[in-house]
Amino acid sequence: MIDPNHLCMGCMRNIGASRSVCPYCGFQKNEYISRLSPKILPAKTILAGKYLLGKVLGEGGFGITYLAWDLNLEIPLAIKEYFPNGLASRSCYGNQCSLSIVSGSLRSNYEHGLQRFADEARTLARLQKFPGIVNVRDFFFENSTGYLVMDYIKGMHLGAYVKKNGPFSEQEALSIMKPLIQSLQEVHKLGMIHRDISPDNILREPYGNLILIDFGSARMSTGEESKSLTILLKRGYAPLEQYQSHGRQGPWTDIYALCATLYYMMSGKVSQESIERISEDQLVPLHVITETEVSQKTSRIIQAGLALKASERYQNLDAFIKALYPEKQPSIPLKSPEEKQTLPSEFHTAESNEEIFSPIKWLAACFLFFFVLGVLLSYL
Ligand SMILES: Nc1ncnc2c1ncn2[C@@H]1O[C@H](COP(=O)(O)OP(=O)(O)O)[C@@H](O)[C@H]1O
Ligand SMILES: [Mg+2]
């Protein structure tokens, strides 16, 4: 059994009791504590009696996501806490924290949001078997709020990956996005839309699988959505109807964001913001803007998915998939059991893998170089 006191709170690897800097991820406990905002739960907080919290992975308008450790199963997890900006605040004295929720009429917004967060966790839990969508493992209420427990995805954001490695070829982009798009089709069949698809909400696992995360803004696609409940919009990914107070949102809303994501993946450029396009539409077609070859056919499909008017876009993913992948669709491959396992011994992030393997690669290359040089010299 691993002693939780020996875990690095930045990567959940066993580093022993005495180290203040993690040799794997460089996490510095003291530096982390010193810059912690008061609304963040301190590292080593235990939730539901079995989840040990680590560092914060991200803070958004609706919640705070933490790295965590399952004390029973001894695996890393990601836990998202419902913490809507402006409706809740927290103060901590040492490890004792208390959450304050707004009073008055806004309180019902908080309660309503919490119930929706729970409903969406339930919906997501039904999609466990689909690749391309993060696995939900648990949900519970505590500290007057709710917690969504997910598999921890070892990988980097798709946006960061493109920035580092350059755009994907057309063939690669279409093939790696296919499982995610097909899984999103299942989400839509359950009547839910994601509403926040972008390269920042897609994680790339070390072997190339793409996983869609952040269902915090997902909603049942009931049509009109009042602006007050809408998310902070991502420039270049959010379609016009998300800017409008009574814009009709539906599968076509996700299709716009999906196309903007594909546009970015193949060009490395963010498409022009939809609201700007009203006065002057300068969206350059994908096959024109890319440096690599993109077929006119794919470019036309993406352009149609990025139509400003929702009614001119593909209305559902069935039609979009038929256009983008015209070959007969085999049924979506479900996750294999080993793909779902996350063992501590193989727990490396993409970045840390590179950190660990690159010195080894260099050593091997140097060894080979001197060996060949030695052989050559001995012949001369
Ligand atoms: N299941 C997960 N595995 C690994 N990292 C995650 C996971 N879920 C979220 N994250 C990290 O936390 C960040 C914030 O989570 P996200 O769900 O996108 O919320 P928000 O954008 O609302 O803050 C993500 O950008 C990602 O870096
Ligand atoms: Mg996000």
PDB file of C-alpha atoms and ligand atoms in Angstrom, residues 57-60 63 65 78 80 134 150-153 157 200-201 203 213-214, ligand 1:
ATOM      1  CA  LEU A  57      -5.552  21.375 -12.900  1.00  0.00           C
ATOM      2  CA  GLY A  58      -7.785  24.226 -13.977  1.00  0.00           C
ATOM      3  CA  GLU A  59     -10.235  26.884 -12.826  1.00  0.00           C
ATOM      4  CA  GLY A  60     -13.149  27.957 -14.985  1.00  0.00           C
ATOM      5  CA  GLY A  63     -15.830  24.834 -11.434  1.00  0.00           C
ATOM      6  CA  THR A  65     -10.681  20.767 -11.387  1.00  0.00           C
ATOM      7  CA  ALA A  78      -9.418  14.205 -11.899  1.00  0.00           C
ATOM      8  CA  LYS A  80     -14.238  18.669 -10.800  1.00  0.00           C
ATOM      9  CA  VAL A 134     -13.853  11.162 -20.542  1.00  0.00           C
ATOM     10  CA  MET A 150     -13.277  11.258 -13.721  1.00  0.00           C
ATOM     11  CA  ASP A 151     -10.422   9.198 -15.068  1.00  0.00           C
ATOM     12  CA  TYR A 152      -7.284  11.257 -15.157  1.00  0.00           C
ATOM     13  CA  ILE A 153      -6.225  11.715 -18.785  1.00  0.00           C
ATOM     14  CA  HIS A 157      -4.273  19.861 -24.591  1.00  0.00           C
ATOM     15  CA  ASP A 200      -8.533  23.411 -24.967  1.00  0.00           C
ATOM     16  CA  ASN A 201     -11.224  20.961 -24.004  1.00  0.00           C
ATOM     17  CA  LEU A 203      -6.815  16.142 -24.349  1.00  0.00           C
ATOM     18  CA  ILE A 213     -13.558  16.841 -21.453  1.00  0.00           C
ATOM     19  CA  ASP A 214     -15.369  19.714 -19.734  1.00  0.00           C
TER      20      ASP A 214
HETATM   21  N1  LIG B   1     -10.238  14.097 -16.771  1.00  0.00           N
HETATM   22  C1  LIG B   1      -9.203  14.927 -16.815  1.00  0.00           C
HETATM   23  N2  LIG B   1      -7.947  14.457 -16.875  1.00  0.00           N
HETATM   24  C2  LIG B   1      -6.876  15.292 -16.892  1.00  0.00           C
HETATM   25  N3  LIG B   1      -6.963  16.627 -16.845  1.00  0.00           N
HETATM   26  C3  LIG B   1      -8.196  17.157 -16.781  1.00  0.00           C
HETATM   27  C4  LIG B   1      -9.375  16.352 -16.772  1.00  0.00           C
HETATM   28  N4  LIG B   1     -10.461  17.159 -16.687  1.00  0.00           N
HETATM   29  C5  LIG B   1      -9.973  18.407 -16.670  1.00  0.00           C
HETATM   30  N5  LIG B   1      -8.630  18.416 -16.722  1.00  0.00           N
HETATM   31  C6  LIG B   1      -7.720  19.595 -16.707  1.00  0.00           C
HETATM   32  O1  LIG B   1      -8.359  20.640 -15.987  1.00  0.00           O
HETATM   33  C7  LIG B   1      -8.562  21.760 -16.844  1.00  0.00           C
HETATM   34  C8  LIG B   1      -9.880  22.401 -16.504  1.00  0.00           C
HETATM   35  O2  LIG B   1     -10.916  21.468 -16.657  1.00  0.00           O
HETATM   36  P1  LIG B   1     -12.202  21.750 -17.503  1.00  0.00           P
HETATM   37  O3  LIG B   1     -13.120  20.585 -17.298  1.00  0.00           O
HETATM   38  O4  LIG B   1     -11.809  22.072 -18.915  1.00  0.00           O
HETATM   39  O5  LIG B   1     -12.865  22.988 -16.775  1.00  0.00           O
HETATM   40  P2  LIG B   1     -12.872  24.559 -17.032  1.00  0.00           P
HETATM   41  O6  LIG B   1     -12.336  24.829 -18.419  1.00  0.00           O
HETATM   42  O7  LIG B   1     -14.298  24.905 -16.863  1.00  0.00           O
HETATM   43  O8  LIG B   1     -11.986  25.070 -15.968  1.00  0.00           O
HETATM   44  C9  LIG B   1      -8.482  21.198 -18.255  1.00  0.00           C
HETATM   45  O9  LIG B   1      -8.109  22.159 -19.184  1.00  0.00           O
HETATM   46  C10 LIG B   1      -7.456  20.112 -18.103  1.00  0.00           C
HETATM   47  O10 LIG B   1      -6.167  20.658 -18.134  1.00  0.00           O
END
